[in-house]
Structures are given as structure tokens and as C-alpha cells.
PDB file of C-alpha atoms in Angstrom:
ATOM      1  CA  MET A 120       0.000   0.000   0.000  1.00 62.00           C
ATOM      2  CA  LYS A 121       1.318   3.410  -1.010  1.00 77.00           C
ATOM      3  CA  ASP A 122       0.054   6.906  -1.775  1.00 85.00           C
ATOM      4  CA  TYR A 123       0.196   7.580  -5.512  1.00 91.00           C
ATOM      5  CA  SER A 124      -0.550  10.501  -7.817  1.00 93.00           C
ATOM      6  CA  LEU A 125      -2.983   9.445 -10.532  1.00 94.00           C
ATOM      7  CA  THR A 126      -3.661  11.362 -13.725  1.00 96.00           C
ATOM      8  CA  VAL A 127      -7.219  11.212 -15.042  1.00 97.00           C
ATOM      9  CA  LYS A 128      -7.489   9.631 -18.503  1.00 98.00           C
ATOM     10  CA  ASP A 129     -11.274   9.811 -18.743  1.00 97.00           C
ATOM     11  CA  ASN A 130     -14.284  10.371 -16.479  1.00 97.00           C
ATOM     12  CA  ARG A 131     -17.689   9.887 -18.035  1.00 97.00           C
ATOM     13  CA  LYS A 132     -21.296   9.178 -17.212  1.00 96.00           C
ATOM     14  CA  VAL A 133     -22.194   5.596 -18.141  1.00 96.00           C
ATOM     15  CA  ALA A 134     -25.691   5.237 -16.644  1.00 93.00           C
ATOM     16  CA  GLU A 135     -28.217   7.183 -14.623  1.00 90.00           C
ATOM     17  CA  GLY A 136     -26.203   8.656 -11.745  1.00 92.00           C
ATOM     18  CA  VAL A 137     -23.207   6.396 -12.446  1.00 95.00           C
ATOM     19  CA  TYR A 138     -19.731   7.372 -13.691  1.00 97.00           C
ATOM     20  CA  GLU A 139     -16.702   5.458 -14.891  1.00 97.00           C
ATOM     21  CA  ALA A 140     -13.287   7.007 -14.295  1.00 97.00           C
ATOM     22  CA  ALA A 141      -9.991   5.819 -15.772  1.00 98.00           C
ATOM     23  CA  PHE A 142      -6.592   6.829 -14.388  1.00 97.00           C
ATOM     24  CA  TYR A 143      -3.089   6.340 -15.734  1.00 97.00           C
ATOM     25  CA  ALA A 144      -1.393   4.078 -13.170  1.00 93.00           C
ATOM     26  CA  PRO A 145       1.734   2.575 -14.766  1.00 85.00           C
ATOM     27  CA  ASP A 146       3.375   1.439 -11.508  1.00 84.00           C
ATOM     28  CA  MET A 147       0.792  -0.982 -10.152  1.00 88.00           C
ATOM     29  CA  PRO A 148       1.637  -3.341  -7.260  1.00 89.00           C
ATOM     30  CA  GLU A 149       0.309  -6.878  -7.285  1.00 90.00           C
ATOM     31  CA  LEU A 150      -3.495  -6.783  -7.366  1.00 94.00           C
ATOM     32  CA  LYS A 151      -6.434  -8.983  -6.438  1.00 95.00           C
ATOM     33  CA  GLY A 152     -10.040  -8.550  -7.461  1.00 95.00           C
ATOM     34  CA  GLY A 153     -12.018  -7.012  -4.609  1.00 95.00           C
ATOM     35  CA  GLN A 154      -9.303  -4.614  -3.483  1.00 95.00           C
ATOM     36  CA  PHE A 155      -9.992  -0.876  -3.462  1.00 94.00           C
ATOM     37  CA  ILE A 156      -8.396   2.550  -3.728  1.00 94.00           C
ATOM     38  CA  HIS A 157      -8.832   5.498  -1.359  1.00 92.00           C
ATOM     39  CA  ILE A 158      -9.067   8.759  -3.315  1.00 93.00           C
ATOM     40  CA  ALA A 159      -8.386  12.165  -1.789  1.00 90.00           C
ATOM     41  CA  LEU A 160     -10.693  14.995  -2.829  1.00 81.00           C
ATOM     42  CA  SER A 161      -9.352  18.374  -3.866  1.00 71.00           C
ATOM     43  CA  ASP A 162     -11.688  20.148  -1.419  1.00 63.00           C
ATOM     44  CA  ASN A 163      -9.653  20.581   1.767  1.00 59.00           C
ATOM     45  CA  SER A 164     -12.838  20.836   3.834  1.00 53.00           C
ATOM     46  CA  ARG A 165     -13.335  17.076   3.321  1.00 64.00           C
ATOM     47  CA  ILE A 166     -10.608  15.290   5.210  1.00 70.00           C
ATOM     48  CA  LEU A 167     -11.776  11.718   4.605  1.00 76.00           C
ATOM     49  CA  ARG A 168     -10.954  10.027   1.329  1.00 85.00           C
ATOM     50  CA  ARG A 169     -13.463   8.128  -0.801  1.00 86.00           C
ATOM     51  CA  PRO A 170     -13.061   4.317  -1.015  1.00 90.00           C
ATOM     52  CA  LEU A 171     -13.804   2.912  -4.482  1.00 93.00           C
ATOM     53  CA  CYS A 172     -13.384  -0.673  -5.606  1.00 94.00           C
ATOM     54  CA  ILE A 173     -10.914  -1.262  -8.413  1.00 97.00           C
ATOM     55  CA  CYS A 174     -13.086  -2.248 -11.357  1.00 98.00           C
ATOM     56  CA  ASP A 175     -10.359  -3.121 -13.839  1.00 98.00           C
ATOM     57  CA  TYR A 176      -6.678  -2.694 -14.606  1.00 97.00           C
ATOM     58  CA  SER A 177      -5.226  -3.137 -18.088  1.00 95.00           C
ATOM     59  CA  GLN A 178      -2.279  -1.653 -19.999  1.00 94.00           C
ATOM     60  CA  GLY A 179      -1.388   0.742 -17.199  1.00 95.00           C
ATOM     61  CA  VAL A 180      -4.915   2.119 -16.781  1.00 97.00           C
ATOM     62  CA  LEU A 181      -6.897   1.704 -13.561  1.00 97.00           C
ATOM     63  CA  THR A 182     -10.690   1.961 -13.800  1.00 98.00           C
ATOM     64  CA  VAL A 183     -13.290   2.636 -11.126  1.00 97.00           C
ATOM     65  CA  CYS A 184     -17.076   2.846 -11.419  1.00 97.00           C
ATOM     66  CA  TYR A 185     -19.043   4.862  -8.874  1.00 95.00           C
ATOM     67  CA  ALA A 186     -22.454   6.325  -8.147  1.00 94.00           C
ATOM     68  CA  VAL A 187     -22.932  10.010  -7.369  1.00 94.00           C
ATOM     69  CA  VAL A 188     -24.626   9.880  -3.968  1.00 90.00           C
ATOM     70  CA  GLY A 189     -23.242  12.902  -2.110  1.00 87.00           C
ATOM     71  CA  GLU A 190     -21.007  15.925  -2.337  1.00 86.00           C
ATOM     72  CA  GLY A 191     -17.811  13.875  -2.354  1.00 86.00           C
ATOM     73  CA  THR A 192     -18.757  11.707  -5.307  1.00 90.00           C
ATOM     74  CA  ARG A 193     -20.212  14.771  -7.035  1.00 91.00           C
ATOM     75  CA  GLN A 194     -16.744  16.282  -6.860  1.00 91.00           C
ATOM     76  CA  LEU A 195     -15.286  13.110  -8.312  1.00 92.00           C
ATOM     77  CA  SER A 196     -17.741  13.299 -11.210  1.00 94.00           C
ATOM     78  CA  MET A 197     -16.335  16.730 -12.107  1.00 93.00           C
ATOM     79  CA  LEU A 198     -12.790  15.452 -12.677  1.00 94.00           C
ATOM     80  CA  LYS A 199     -11.595  15.817 -16.260  1.00 96.00           C
ATOM     81  CA  ALA A 200      -8.773  14.421 -18.371  1.00 97.00           C
ATOM     82  CA  GLY A 201      -5.410  15.666 -17.146  1.00 96.00           C
ATOM     83  CA  ASP A 202      -6.483  16.313 -13.553  1.00 95.00           C
ATOM     84  CA  VAL A 203      -4.303  14.714 -10.873  1.00 94.00           C
ATOM     85  CA  VAL A 204      -5.570  13.080  -7.668  1.00 92.00           C
ATOM     86  CA  ASN A 205      -3.852  11.328  -4.783  1.00 92.00           C
ATOM     87  CA  ALA A 206      -4.900   7.794  -3.955  1.00 93.00           C
ATOM     88  CA  MET A 207      -3.750   4.976  -1.718  1.00 92.00           C
ATOM     89  CA  TYR A 208      -3.863   1.480  -3.225  1.00 93.00           C
ATOM     90  CA  PRO A 209      -4.233  -1.416  -3.289  1.00 92.00           C
ATOM     91  CA  LEU A 210      -6.142  -1.725  -0.008  1.00 93.00           C
ATOM     92  CA  GLY A 211      -7.997  -4.653   1.522  1.00 93.00           C
ATOM     93  CA  ASN A 212      -7.918  -8.391   0.983  1.00 94.00           C
ATOM     94  CA  GLY A 213      -9.441  -9.580  -2.274  1.00 95.00           C
ATOM     95  CA  TRP A 214     -10.564 -12.841  -3.844  1.00 96.00           C
ATOM     96  CA  SER A 215      -8.218 -15.698  -4.672  1.00 93.00           C
ATOM     97  CA  ALA A 216      -9.190 -18.107  -7.446  1.00 94.00           C
ATOM     98  CA  ASP A 217      -6.341 -20.472  -6.541  1.00 93.00           C
ATOM     99  CA  GLY A 218      -7.582 -24.035  -6.412  1.00 93.00           C
ATOM    100  CA  TYR A 219     -10.788 -23.340  -8.346  1.00 97.00           C
ATOM    101  CA  LYS A 220     -11.308 -24.371 -11.958  1.00 97.00           C
ATOM    102  CA  LYS A 221     -14.695 -22.684 -12.486  1.00 98.00           C
ATOM    103  CA  VAL A 222     -16.089 -19.670 -10.624  1.00 98.00           C
ATOM    104  CA  ALA A 223     -19.431 -17.908 -10.981  1.00 98.00           C
ATOM    105  CA  LEU A 224     -19.247 -14.131 -10.504  1.00 98.00           C
ATOM    106  CA  LEU A 225     -22.411 -12.537  -9.095  1.00 98.00           C
ATOM    107  CA  GLY A 226     -22.984  -8.798  -8.838  1.00 98.00           C
ATOM    108  CA  GLY A 227     -25.904  -6.681  -7.744  1.00 97.00           C
ATOM    109  CA  GLY A 228     -26.076  -3.024  -8.792  1.00 96.00           C
ATOM    110  CA  LEU A 229     -22.714  -1.303  -8.461  1.00 95.00           C
ATOM    111  CA  GLY A 230     -21.440  -4.449  -6.796  1.00 96.00           C
ATOM    112  CA  CYS A 231     -20.887  -5.507 -10.411  1.00 97.00           C
ATOM    113  CA  ALA A 232     -18.017  -3.013 -10.553  1.00 97.00           C
ATOM    114  CA  VAL A 233     -15.812  -5.455  -8.623  1.00 96.00           C
ATOM    115  CA  LEU A 234     -16.167  -8.308 -11.110  1.00 98.00           C
ATOM    116  CA  PRO A 235     -14.079  -7.432 -14.224  1.00 98.00           C
ATOM    117  CA  LEU A 236     -10.744  -7.354 -12.398  1.00 97.00           C
ATOM    118  CA  VAL A 237     -11.327 -10.834 -10.947  1.00 97.00           C
ATOM    119  CA  ALA A 238     -11.739 -12.383 -14.387  1.00 97.00           C
ATOM    120  CA  ARG A 239      -8.855 -10.431 -15.908  1.00 97.00           C
ATOM    121  CA  LEU A 240      -6.344 -11.393 -13.224  1.00 96.00           C
ATOM    122  CA  ASN A 241      -7.136 -15.112 -13.263  1.00 96.00           C
ATOM    123  CA  PRO A 242      -6.993 -16.265 -16.901  1.00 95.00           C
ATOM    124  CA  GLU A 243      -6.330 -19.865 -15.847  1.00 96.00           C
ATOM    125  CA  CYS A 244      -9.786 -20.058 -14.241  1.00 97.00           C
ATOM    126  CA  GLU A 245     -13.087 -20.413 -16.136  1.00 98.00           C
ATOM    127  CA  PHE A 246     -15.578 -17.690 -15.216  1.00 98.00           C
ATOM    128  CA  CYS A 247     -19.190 -16.849 -15.920  1.00 98.00           C
ATOM    129  CA  ALA A 248     -20.776 -13.624 -14.713  1.00 98.00           C
ATOM    130  CA  TYR A 249     -24.290 -12.737 -13.565  1.00 98.00           C
ATOM    131  CA  MET A 250     -25.036  -9.023 -13.220  1.00 98.00           C
ATOM    132  CA  GLY A 251     -28.262  -7.645 -11.765  1.00 98.00           C
ATOM    133  CA  PHE A 252     -29.746  -4.135 -11.827  1.00 97.00           C
ATOM    134  CA  SER A 253     -33.028  -2.534 -10.825  1.00 96.00           C
ATOM    135  CA  ASP A 254     -33.913  -1.512 -14.402  1.00 96.00           C
ATOM    136  CA  ALA A 255     -32.422  -0.863 -17.841  1.00 96.00           C
ATOM    137  CA  SER A 256     -31.262   2.665 -16.960  1.00 95.00           C
ATOM    138  CA  LYS A 257     -28.844   1.277 -14.349  1.00 95.00           C
ATOM    139  CA  VAL A 258     -27.062  -1.318 -16.478  1.00 96.00           C
ATOM    140  CA  VAL A 259     -23.297  -0.746 -16.585  1.00 97.00           C
ATOM    141  CA  LEU A 260     -20.141  -2.664 -17.523  1.00 97.00           C
ATOM    142  CA  GLU A 261     -21.968  -5.240 -19.644  1.00 98.00           C
ATOM    143  CA  GLU A 262     -19.630  -5.020 -22.642  1.00 97.00           C
ATOM    144  CA  ARG A 263     -16.517  -4.960 -20.466  1.00 97.00           C
ATOM    145  CA  MET A 264     -17.673  -8.073 -18.659  1.00 98.00           C
ATOM    146  CA  LYS A 265     -18.686  -9.862 -21.854  1.00 98.00           C
ATOM    147  CA  SER A 266     -15.187  -9.301 -23.240  1.00 98.00           C
ATOM    148  CA  LEU A 267     -13.828 -11.315 -20.306  1.00 98.00           C
ATOM    149  CA  CYS A 268     -16.308 -14.174 -19.838  1.00 98.00           C
ATOM    150  CA  PRO A 269     -19.875 -15.329 -20.644  1.00 98.00           C
ATOM    151  CA  THR A 270     -22.207 -12.835 -18.998  1.00 98.00           C
ATOM    152  CA  THR A 271     -25.893 -12.823 -18.104  1.00 98.00           C
ATOM    153  CA  VAL A 272     -27.728  -9.596 -17.216  1.00 98.00           C
ATOM    154  CA  ALA A 273     -30.979  -9.440 -15.271  1.00 98.00           C
ATOM    155  CA  THR A 274     -33.188  -6.541 -14.193  1.00 98.00           C
ATOM    156  CA  ASP A 275     -35.692  -6.620 -11.373  1.00 97.00           C
ATOM    157  CA  ASN A 276     -38.514  -5.273 -13.565  1.00 97.00           C
ATOM    158  CA  GLY A 277     -37.540  -7.075 -16.776  1.00 97.00           C
ATOM    159  CA  THR A 278     -36.786  -3.924 -18.775  1.00 97.00           C
ATOM    160  CA  TYR A 279     -33.480  -5.471 -19.874  1.00 97.00           C
ATOM    161  CA  GLY A 280     -32.139  -9.022 -19.921  1.00 97.00           C
ATOM    162  CA  ARG A 281     -33.735 -11.684 -17.787  1.00 97.00           C
ATOM    163  CA  LYS A 282     -36.549 -10.592 -15.475  1.00 98.00           C
ATOM    164  CA  GLY A 283     -36.163 -10.935 -11.732  1.00 97.00           C
ATOM    165  CA  PHE A 284     -33.440 -10.965  -9.122  1.00 97.00           C
ATOM    166  CA  VAL A 285     -30.050 -11.932 -10.497  1.00 98.00           C
ATOM    167  CA  SER A 286     -29.382 -14.318  -7.597  1.00 97.00           C
ATOM    168  CA  ASP A 287     -32.471 -16.268  -8.692  1.00 97.00           C
ATOM    169  CA  ALA A 288     -31.172 -16.321 -12.275  1.00 98.00           C
ATOM    170  CA  LEU A 289     -27.893 -17.825 -11.126  1.00 98.00           C
ATOM    171  CA  ALA A 290     -29.677 -20.292  -8.847  1.00 98.00           C
ATOM    172  CA  ALA A 291     -31.725 -21.523 -11.805  1.00 98.00           C
ATOM    173  CA  ASP A 292     -28.544 -22.152 -13.820  1.00 98.00           C
ATOM    174  CA  LEU A 293     -26.345 -23.672 -11.112  1.00 98.00           C
ATOM    175  CA  ALA A 294     -27.058 -27.282 -12.061  1.00 96.00           C
ATOM    176  CA  ALA A 295     -25.843 -26.588 -15.595  1.00 97.00           C
ATOM    177  CA  ILE A 296     -22.892 -24.368 -14.637  1.00 97.00           C
ATOM    178  CA  LYS A 297     -21.554 -26.470 -11.744  1.00 97.00           C
ATOM    179  CA  PRO A 298     -19.196 -23.800 -10.346  1.00 98.00           C
ATOM    180  CA  ASP A 299     -16.557 -24.699  -7.765  1.00 98.00           C
ATOM    181  CA  ALA A 300     -17.168 -21.383  -5.988  1.00 98.00           C
ATOM    182  CA  ILE A 301     -19.154 -18.150  -6.225  1.00 98.00           C
ATOM    183  CA  PHE A 302     -17.637 -14.670  -5.807  1.00 98.00           C
ATOM    184  CA  CYS A 303     -20.342 -12.154  -5.018  1.00 98.00           C
ATOM    185  CA  CYS A 304     -20.714  -8.419  -4.396  1.00 97.00           C
ATOM    186  CA  GLY A 305     -24.011  -6.648  -3.843  1.00 95.00           C
ATOM    187  CA  PRO A 306     -26.508  -5.493  -1.220  1.00 95.00           C
ATOM    188  CA  GLU A 307     -27.089  -7.432   1.988  1.00 94.00           C
ATOM    189  CA  VAL A 308     -30.504  -8.582   0.762  1.00 95.00           C
ATOM    190  CA  MET A 309     -28.710 -10.505  -2.002  1.00 96.00           C
ATOM    191  CA  TYR A 310     -26.534 -12.309   0.530  1.00 97.00           C
ATOM    192  CA  LYS A 311     -29.600 -13.223   2.596  1.00 96.00           C
ATOM    193  CA  SER A 312     -31.343 -14.612  -0.487  1.00 96.00           C
ATOM    194  CA  ILE A 313     -28.320 -16.836  -1.176  1.00 97.00           C
ATOM    195  CA  VAL A 314     -28.267 -18.111   2.407  1.00 97.00           C
ATOM    196  CA  ASN A 315     -31.986 -18.904   2.241  1.00 97.00           C
ATOM    197  CA  ASN A 316     -31.900 -20.601  -1.181  1.00 97.00           C
ATOM    198  CA  PRO A 317     -31.047 -24.343  -0.989  1.00 97.00           C
ATOM    199  CA  ALA A 318     -29.766 -24.251  -4.586  1.00 97.00           C
ATOM    200  CA  PHE A 319     -26.562 -22.683  -3.228  1.00 98.00           C
ATOM    201  CA  ASN A 320     -25.997 -25.343  -0.569  1.00 97.00           C
ATOM    202  CA  GLY A 321     -22.575 -26.948  -0.752  1.00 96.00           C
ATOM    203  CA  ILE A 322     -20.992 -24.232  -2.903  1.00 98.00           C
ATOM    204  CA  PRO A 323     -18.404 -21.963  -1.249  1.00 97.00           C
ATOM    205  CA  VAL A 324     -19.608 -18.352  -1.547  1.00 98.00           C
ATOM    206  CA  TYR A 325     -17.220 -15.448  -0.954  1.00 98.00           C
ATOM    207  CA  VAL A 326     -18.707 -11.972  -0.637  1.00 97.00           C
ATOM    208  CA  SER A 327     -17.264  -8.477  -0.752  1.00 96.00           C
ATOM    209  CA  LEU A 328     -18.843  -6.379   1.992  1.00 94.00           C
ATOM    210  CA  GLU A 329     -19.594  -2.678   1.781  1.00 86.00           C
ATOM    211  CA  ALA A 330     -19.291  -0.327   4.762  1.00 81.00           C
ATOM    212  CA  ARG A 331     -18.744   3.337   5.508  1.00 80.00           C
ATOM    213  CA  MET A 332     -15.024   3.840   5.983  1.00 75.00           C
ATOM    214  CA  GLY A 333     -12.882   6.441   7.678  1.00 77.00           C
ATOM    215  CA  CYS A 334      -9.163   5.847   7.370  1.00 77.00           C
ATOM    216  CA  GLY A 335      -9.372   2.815   5.047  1.00 77.00           C
ATOM    217  CA  LEU A 336      -6.368   1.317   6.841  1.00 76.00           C
ATOM    218  CA  GLY A 337      -7.980  -0.417   9.803  1.00 79.00           C
ATOM    219  CA  ALA A 338      -7.056   2.110  12.481  1.00 83.00           C
ATOM    220  CA  CYS A 339     -10.314   3.996  13.055  1.00 82.00           C
ATOM    221  CA  LEU A 340     -12.619   0.928  13.451  1.00 82.00           C
ATOM    222  CA  VAL A 341     -15.508   2.674  11.687  1.00 82.00           C
ATOM    223  CA  CYS A 342     -16.211  -0.172   9.254  1.00 89.00           C
ATOM    224  CA  THR A 343     -16.473  -3.181  11.559  1.00 89.00           C
ATOM    225  CA  CYS A 344     -18.732  -6.122  10.713  1.00 92.00           C
ATOM    226  CA  GLY A 345     -19.775  -9.261  12.593  1.00 94.00           C
ATOM    227  CA  ILE A 346     -17.829 -12.388  11.569  1.00 94.00           C
ATOM    228  CA  ARG A 347     -17.977 -15.914  12.998  1.00 94.00           C
ATOM    229  CA  THR A 348     -14.499 -17.260  13.743  1.00 90.00           C
ATOM    230  CA  ALA A 349     -13.068 -20.383  15.383  1.00 89.00           C
ATOM    231  CA  ASP A 350     -12.659 -18.280  18.536  1.00 90.00           C
ATOM    232  CA  GLY A 351     -16.246 -17.041  18.503  1.00 92.00           C
ATOM    233  CA  ASP A 352     -18.046 -14.081  16.957  1.00 94.00           C
ATOM    234  CA  LYS A 353     -15.860 -11.041  16.396  1.00 92.00           C
ATOM    235  CA  ASN A 354     -16.137  -7.559  14.956  1.00 93.00           C
ATOM    236  CA  LEU A 355     -13.619  -7.401  12.101  1.00 92.00           C
ATOM    237  CA  ARG A 356     -12.664  -4.486   9.888  1.00 92.00           C
ATOM    238  CA  VAL A 357     -14.092  -4.458   6.368  1.00 93.00           C
ATOM    239  CA  CYS A 358     -11.208  -2.327   5.063  1.00 90.00           C
ATOM    240  CA  ALA A 359      -8.285  -4.307   6.503  1.00 90.00           C
ATOM    241  CA  ASP A 360      -9.606  -7.786   7.372  1.00 93.00           C
ATOM    242  CA  GLY A 361     -11.883  -7.792   4.327  1.00 89.00           C
ATOM    243  CA  PRO A 362     -13.662  -6.675   2.298  1.00 95.00           C
ATOM    244  CA  VAL A 363     -13.863 -10.292   1.098  1.00 96.00           C
ATOM    245  CA  PHE A 364     -15.217 -12.845   3.581  1.00 96.00           C
ATOM    246  CA  ARG A 365     -16.766 -16.258   3.255  1.00 96.00           C
ATOM    247  CA  LEU A 366     -20.537 -15.827   3.361  1.00 97.00           C
ATOM    248  CA  ASP A 367     -21.175 -18.564   5.910  1.00 96.00           C
ATOM    249  CA  GLU A 368     -18.947 -16.618   8.328  1.00 96.00           C
ATOM    250  CA  VAL A 369     -20.761 -13.279   7.927  1.00 96.00           C
ATOM    251  CA  ILE A 370     -23.339 -12.367  10.573  1.00 95.00           C
ATOM    252  CA  LEU A 371     -26.202 -10.873   8.555  1.00 90.00           C
TER     253      LEU A 371
END
């Protein structure tokens, strides 16, 4: 982990309220899918950085995808080509595909932004991706994901792709896919649906948790989550101990 200066290559709106930013980052340490960067804003009145998952990294360009939900992300959306920002990366513990021959990637909403890097960094593993959104106006990263592995898109209201919750779409296809593991990022309701659906029984599921963060380094303890361990239930840090945990260990 190190603090870097990143030059903006591109920053554009890709869906309703959603932006994709690309930064020149030629000196990239070893990465894992699920890790994140912590970007400093130019406004000195905002001390805390903004944590964003690393969506993709290819040919010296780091990509993030984010929703504009407050003043901080609104500032990020105003960055233009040539601007320079400071960012710490890579942070957190990501997914490892070691030991798995076939992995299903499951994303809900902007949780899908974590998936491309996983497939890109593990070419020896066979992937398929399932991406779910509320409606057609929210669909992002479909072409990027399709360039990396077979991809299925679902929308809750059926305005694009398969109709219904994307976790149900994957559950319906599990018998045909036969994945060795599932890597998942999305809202907590998605994780609960997986736990309550017997179709997922017996398949290791690893999830990337989301939490409000302060320092991003594990010192401030803002982003703790309940995790079952061999020594009993503990509050672990999403930023430093995660964000990736095994689902059957997460206290929902």
C-alpha cells in the first residue's frame, strides 16, 4: 500500500447517476479482485478520502465505477482528463481463485463493478458472470464483462435481460454451470437470499462487503462487521480484514 498521484485519462457518465473514471497508473503493485483505492478529494474541507473498488486494470490504466450519492462523489464526477488526484492502493484483501477451476461471478447493482478485475487477473480459471440491476437505466459494464467471460444480465422489472433478481437467475442455472465457488458483491438482501436458497448449498460463496469507511487502513474501526471465527463471533474491519469474507462466516 502506497500513496500515488494518478492522472485522469477519462471520467464519463455511463448510466443514470453512475460514472466510470480511468486513471493512468503505470506502476501498479500486485493486485487482487475485490481490493480498493482510497481517493483524496481536492476540497480541503473534506478530510476523509473516498473508497472505491478497483473495477479493472489493463495496460497501465486503472478503472473505477461509482455512483454520485453525495457531495464527495459529485466532486469526483467533475474530474476531467489531465487532472491529478492522490490515492492509496491497493487496499484490503481480495478474492483468490487459486484451487478453483470454475467460478461464478455474481454482482448486484454497483457491486458488479468489482467483477471485471477478478476475471482479468485469473486467466487460468473459467468464469461466468451474472449481473443484476433494478432496471435498464442502471445497467453498466456489460460489454466490459462480456469481453472477459460469458455474462448474463438481469433486471428486477424485466426492462433489460432476464426478469427478476439476479441471484435467482444464477440459482436456476447452477445445475448446468456447476461452479466450484461463487464470488459475489451486492446489497445485503442478495446475501440473505443466497443463504436462504437451498440451490446454493454446498458451494463456497465469498462476498465483498460494503461499509462506511474512515481511514481505510484499519485504524479507526468505523467499518467493523460481525464475523464468525473459530474463537467465537468477532467484529472485524471491512477495510483491513476484508472486504472479502466467506458468506457462511458473515453475521447478517
